[in-house]
Coordinates of N, CA and C and ligand atoms in Angstrom, one line a residue:
M1 N -18.6 18.2 31.5 CA -18.0 19.2 30.4 C -18.7 19.3 29.1
N2 N -18.0 20.3 28.9 CA -19.1 21.0 27.6 C -19.0 20.3 26.5
C3 N -20.5 20.0 25.6 CA -20.2 19.9 24.2 C -18.9 21.1 23.6
T4 N -18.4 20.2 22.8 CA -18.1 21.8 21.8 C -19.0 21.8 20.6
N5 N -19.8 21.0 20.5 CA -20.7 21.4 19.0 C -21.4 22.4 19.3
C6 N -22.3 22.2 20.8 CA -24.0 23.1 21.2 C -23.1 23.3 22.2
G7 N -22.6 23.3 23.2 CA -22.5 24.1 24.6 C -23.3 23.1 25.7
Q8 N -23.5 22.3 25.7 CA -24.7 21.5 25.8 C -23.3 21.1 27.5
N9 N -23.6 21.1 28.6 CA -23.1 20.5 30.1 C -23.7 19.2 29.7
N10 N -22.5 17.7 29.4 CA -22.7 16.7 29.9 C -22.1 16.3 31.2
A11 N -22.1 14.6 31.2 CA -21.4 13.8 32.4 C -20.0 13.7 32.1
D12 N -19.2 14.4 33.1 CA -18.1 14.0 32.6 C -17.8 12.3 32.3
G13 N -17.1 11.9 31.5 CA -16.9 10.4 30.8 C -17.8 10.4 30.4
A14 N -19.0 11.2 29.9 CA -20.1 11.2 28.4 C -19.2 11.2 27.5
A15 N -19.5 9.4 26.8 CA -18.9 9.6 24.8 C -19.7 10.8 23.8
F16 N -20.9 10.8 24.1 CA -21.8 11.7 23.0 C -22.4 13.1 23.9
C17 N -22.9 13.5 23.3 CA -23.8 14.8 24.1 C -25.1 14.3 23.6
V18 N -25.6 14.6 24.9 CA -27.4 14.2 24.9 C -28.3 15.6 24.8
S19 N -27.7 16.6 24.0 CA -28.3 17.3 22.8 C -28.5 17.2 21.6
C20 N -27.1 16.9 20.9 CA -26.5 16.8 19.8 C -26.0 15.6 19.1
G21 N -25.5 14.9 20.1 CA -25.3 13.2 19.7 C -23.3 13.8 19.1
A22 N -22.9 14.5 19.2 CA -21.7 14.7 18.6 C -21.2 14.1 19.4
A23 N -19.6 13.4 19.3 CA -18.6 13.1 19.9 C -18.1 13.9 21.4
L24 N -17.8 13.3 22.1 CA -17.5 14.2 23.1 C -16.3 13.9 23.8
N25 N -15.7 12.4 23.6 CA -13.9 12.8 23.4 C -13.6 12.3 22.9
A26 N -13.6 12.4 21.3 CA -13.4 12.1 20.5 C -13.1 13.2 19.8
A27 N -13.6 14.1 20.1 CA -13.7 15.6 19.8 C -12.6 16.8 19.5
P28 N -12.2 16.4 21.4 CA -11.0 17.1 21.2 C -10.0 17.1 21.2
P29 N -9.7 15.9 20.8 CA -7.6 15.0 20.2 C -7.8 15.0 19.1
S30 N -9.1 15.6 19.0 CA -8.4 15.5 17.0 C -8.4 16.9 16.4
P31 N -8.5 18.3 16.9 CA -8.0 19.5 16.4 C -6.7 19.6 16.4
P32 N -5.6 19.4 17.7 CA -4.5 19.4 17.9 C -3.4 19.3 17.0
P33 N -3.7 17.6 16.7 CA -2.7 17.0 15.5 C -3.2 18.3 13.9
A34 N -4.5 18.2 13.3 CA -4.5 19.0 12.4 C -4.1 20.1 12.8
A35 N -3.7 20.9 14.3 CA -3.4 22.7 13.8 C -1.9 22.1 14.3
A36 N -1.2 21.5 15.0 CA 0.7 21.3 14.7 C 0.8 20.7 13.1
A37 N 0.3 20.1 12.8 CA 0.9 19.7 11.9 C 1.9 21.1 10.0
P38 N 1.0 22.0 10.4 CA 1.8 22.8 9.8 C 2.8 23.6 10.2
A39 N 3.3 23.4 11.7 CA 4.2 23.5 12.4 C 5.2 23.2 11.9
Y40 N 4.4 21.6 12.0 CA 6.3 20.7 11.8 C 6.3 21.0 10.5
S41 N 5.5 21.1 9.2 CA 6.3 21.5 8.2 C 7.0 22.8 7.7
A42 N 6.4 23.9 8.8 CA 7.2 25.1 8.9 C 8.7 24.9 8.9
P43 N 9.0 24.7 9.2 CA 10.8 24.8 10.0 C 11.2 24.0 8.8
A44 N 10.3 22.9 7.9 CA 11.1 21.8 6.6 C 11.2 23.2 5.7
Y45 N 10.3 24.3 5.5 CA 10.2 25.1 4.1 C 11.5 26.2 4.4
A46 N 11.3 26.1 6.0 CA 12.5 27.4 5.8 C 13.4 26.9 6.2
A47 N 14.4 25.7 6.4 CA 15.3 24.9 6.6 C 16.5 24.9 5.2
P48 N 15.7 25.0 3.3 CA 16.9 24.7 3.1 C 17.3 26.4 2.5
A49 N 15.9 27.9 3.0 CA 16.9 28.5 2.5 C 18.1 29.3 3.6
Q50 N 17.9 28.6 4.9 CA 19.2 28.8 5.6 C 20.3 27.9 5.1
V51 N 20.3 27.1 4.7 CA 21.3 25.9 4.0 C 21.5 26.1 2.8
A52 N 20.6 27.2 1.5 CA 21.1 27.8 1.2 C 22.3 29.1 1.2
Q53 N 22.3 29.9 2.6 CA 23.7 31.0 3.1 C 24.9 30.2 2.8
P54 N 25.6 30.6 2.5 CA 27.3 30.1 2.4 C 27.7 30.3 4.0
P55 N 28.6 29.5 4.6 CA 29.4 30.0 5.8 C 29.7 30.4 5.8
V56 N 30.0 31.7 6.7 CA 30.5 33.1 6.9 C 31.7 32.9 7.9
P57 N 32.9 33.2 7.0 CA 34.2 32.6 8.2 C 34.1 34.1 9.1
N58 N 35.1 33.3 10.2 CA 34.7 34.4 11.7 C 36.3 34.7 11.7
H59 N 37.1 34.1 10.9 CA 38.7 34.9 10.8 C 39.1 34.8 12.1
L60 N 38.5 34.1 13.1 CA 39.4 33.6 14.5 C 40.5 33.8 14.5
V61 N 40.5 32.2 13.6 CA 42.3 31.9 14.1 C 43.4 33.3 13.2
W62 N 42.9 33.8 12.5 CA 43.7 35.5 12.3 C 44.0 36.3 13.2
A63 N 42.8 36.4 13.7 CA 42.7 37.6 14.8 C 43.4 36.9 16.0
I64 N 43.0 35.6 16.6 CA 43.9 34.7 17.9 C 45.4 35.5 17.2
L65 N 46.2 34.8 16.0 CA 47.2 34.7 15.8 C 47.6 36.8 16.6
A66 N 47.0 37.4 16.1 CA 47.2 38.7 15.2 C 47.6 39.0 16.8
T67 N 46.8 38.8 18.0 CA 46.9 39.0 19.0 C 47.9 38.1 19.4
I68 N 48.4 37.1 20.3 CA 49.5 36.8 20.0 C 50.9 37.5 19.5
C69 N 50.7 37.4 18.5 CA 52.4 37.9 18.0 C 52.0 39.5 18.3
C70 N 51.7 40.4 17.1 CA 51.3 41.2 17.1 C 51.1 42.2 17.5
C71 N 49.8 42.8 17.9 CA 49.3 44.1 18.2 C 47.8 43.3 19.5
L72 N 48.2 43.9 20.5 CA 47.1 43.4 22.0 C 45.8 43.9 21.4
P73 N 46.1 44.9 21.7 CA 44.5 45.5 22.4 C 43.6 45.6 20.4
T74 N 44.5 45.9 19.2 CA 43.4 45.8 18.6 C 43.4 44.0 17.9
G75 N 44.8 42.9 18.5 CA 43.6 42.3 18.0 C 42.9 41.6 18.7
I76 N 42.3 41.8 20.1 CA 41.0 41.9 21.1 C 39.8 42.2 20.3
V77 N 40.3 43.3 19.5 CA 39.0 44.0 18.8 C 38.6 42.9 17.7
A78 N 39.9 42.2 16.9 CA 39.2 41.6 15.7 C 38.6 40.1 16.3
I79 N 39.3 39.9 17.8 CA 39.1 39.1 18.3 C 36.9 38.7 18.6
I80 N 36.8 39.9 19.2 CA 35.7 40.7 20.0 C 34.3 40.1 18.3
F81 N 35.3 40.4 17.3 CA 34.5 41.0 16.1 C 34.1 39.5 15.5
A82 N 35.7 37.8 15.6 CA 35.8 37.1 15.3 C 34.2 36.7 15.6
A83 N 34.9 36.3 17.2 CA 33.4 35.8 18.3 C 32.0 36.0 17.7
Q84 N 31.3 37.4 17.0 CA 30.6 37.8 16.9 C 30.0 36.9 15.4
V85 N 30.9 36.3 15.1 CA 30.4 35.7 13.6 C 29.6 34.7 13.9
D86 N 29.7 33.4 14.7 CA 29.1 31.9 14.6 C 27.5 32.4 14.6
G87 N 27.7 33.5 16.3 CA 26.5 33.6 16.9 C 26.0 34.3 15.7
K88 N 26.3 35.8 15.1 CA 24.5 36.2 14.4 C 24.4 35.2 13.1
A89 N 25.3 33.9 12.5 CA 25.4 33.2 11.6 C 24.2 31.9 11.7
A90 N 24.3 31.6 13.1 CA 22.9 30.8 13.8 C 22.1 31.2 13.3
S91 N 22.0 32.7 14.3 CA 20.7 33.6 14.3 C 19.7 33.9 13.9
G92 N 20.3 33.8 12.0 CA 20.1 33.6 11.3 C 20.4 35.6 10.3
D93 N 21.0 36.4 11.1 CA 21.7 37.5 11.3 C 22.6 37.6 9.8
Y94 N 22.9 37.3 8.7 CA 24.0 37.0 8.2 C 24.2 38.1 7.2
D95 N 23.5 39.1 7.5 CA 24.1 40.5 6.7 C 25.3 41.3 7.9
G96 N 24.9 41.0 9.9 CA 25.1 41.2 10.7 C 27.0 40.1 10.1
A97 N 26.5 38.8 10.6 CA 27.2 38.3 10.3 C 28.8 38.2 9.5
R98 N 28.3 38.8 8.2 CA 29.4 39.0 7.4 C 30.1 40.4 7.6
K99 N 29.5 41.8 8.1 CA 30.1 42.8 9.1 C 30.8 42.3 9.5
A100 N 31.1 41.6 10.8 CA 31.7 41.1 12.1 C 32.4 40.4 11.3
S101 N 32.8 39.5 10.1 CA 33.5 38.5 9.6 C 34.4 39.8 8.8
D102 N 33.9 40.8 8.5 CA 34.4 42.0 7.7 C 35.5 42.4 8.5
N103 N 34.8 43.1 9.6 CA 35.5 44.1 11.4 C 36.6 43.0 11.9
A104 N 36.4 41.3 11.3 CA 37.2 40.5 12.3 C 38.5 40.6 11.7
K105 N 38.4 40.6 10.4 CA 39.4 40.4 9.2 C 39.9 41.8 9.0
L106 N 39.6 42.8 9.5 CA 40.1 44.1 9.1 C 41.1 44.8 10.2
W107 N 40.6 43.8 11.2 CA 41.4 44.4 13.0 C 42.3 43.8 13.0
S108 N 42.2 42.4 12.8 CA 43.2 41.0 11.9 C 44.8 42.1 11.0
W109 N 43.6 42.5 10.3 CA 45.3 43.1 9.4 C 45.8 44.5 9.8
I110 N 44.8 45.1 10.7 CA 45.5 46.3 11.2 C 47.0 45.5 12.2
S111 N 46.0 45.0 13.2 CA 47.1 44.1 14.3 C 48.5 44.0 14.0
L112 N 48.3 43.6 12.2 CA 49.4 42.5 11.7 C 50.2 43.8 11.3
G113 N 49.9 44.5 10.7 CA 50.8 45.7 10.3 C 51.0 47.0 11.4
L114 N 49.9 47.0 12.8 CA 50.8 47.4 13.7 C 51.8 47.0 14.6
G115 N 51.7 45.2 14.2 CA 53.1 44.7 15.1 C 54.4 45.0 14.0
L116 N 54.2 44.5 12.9 CA 55.3 44.7 12.3 C 56.1 45.9 12.0
F117 N 55.1 47.4 12.5 CA 55.2 48.6 12.4 C 56.2 48.8 13.7
G118 N 55.4 48.4 15.0 CA 55.8 48.3 15.8 C 57.5 47.2 16.0
G119 N 57.6 46.5 15.3 CA 58.5 45.5 15.6 C 59.5 46.9 14.7
L120 N 59.3 47.4 13.6 CA 60.6 48.4 13.2 C 60.7 49.1 13.7
A121 N 60.3 50.1 14.5 CA 61.0 51.1 15.2 C 60.7 50.7 16.3
Y122 N 60.8 49.6 17.2 CA 61.6 48.6 18.4 C 63.2 48.5 17.9
A123 N 63.0 48.4 16.4 CA 64.2 47.8 15.8 C 64.9 49.5 15.8
G124 N 64.4 50.0 15.8 CA 64.9 51.7 14.9 C 65.6 52.1 16.2
L125 N 64.3 52.1 17.5 CA 65.0 52.9 18.3 C 66.0 52.2 19.2
V126 N 66.4 50.6 19.3 CA 67.8 49.7 19.7 C 68.4 50.3 18.6
M127 N 68.4 50.5 17.3 CA 70.0 50.8 16.8 C 70.1 52.3 17.2
L128 N 69.4 52.9 17.6 CA 69.5 54.9 17.7 C 70.5 55.0 19.0
G129 N 70.3 53.8 20.0 CA 70.5 53.7 21.2 C 71.7 52.6 21.0
A130 N 71.7 52.7 20.2 CA 73.2 51.4 20.5 C 74.4 52.2 19.4
I131 N 73.5 53.3 18.8 CA 74.4 54.4 17.8 C 74.8 55.4 18.7
A132 N 73.8 55.6 19.2 CA 74.1 57.2 20.8 C 75.1 56.2 21.9
D133 N 74.6 55.0 22.2 CA 76.5 54.1 23.1 C 77.0 54.9 22.7
A134 N 77.1 54.4 21.0 CA 78.7 54.2 20.5 C 79.0 55.7 20.6
G135 N 78.5 56.8 20.7 CA 79.0 57.5 20.5 C 79.6 58.3 21.8
N136 N 79.4 57.4 22.8 CA 79.2 58.3 23.9 C 80.5 57.8 24.2
Y137 N 81.4 56.3 24.0 CA 83.0 56.2 23.6 C 83.9 56.6 23.4
Ligands
ZN201 ZN1 -24.5 18.8 21.7

């Protein structure tokens, strides 16, 4: 092995460098713990910043209810946005998570609105049909 201090080639297993006397076996293990210490402390400093972020509501329940009860195509759009919220929040993309959350809420309401409108329109058509049928007799 080569001495880490002076580069002298020493016999494998030698405890000290024959050229400069530096410890050969003790020297290599000591740098990794020193280098690893900042790597372990860095997440500890970064963690409080993430904890400080409030949870982003994903509106997934509303999106699913809107899809089942009201309007399927727009409800699926709401579910897609709702599904993006948790993933983006977990990856630290809080702006993206909030945008997806807002979109999920928006499309859930659009679904509810279309569902109510569609229901009223359907009821209206049924009544018109009933009136038209009544007129035929
Ligand atoms: Zn040496």
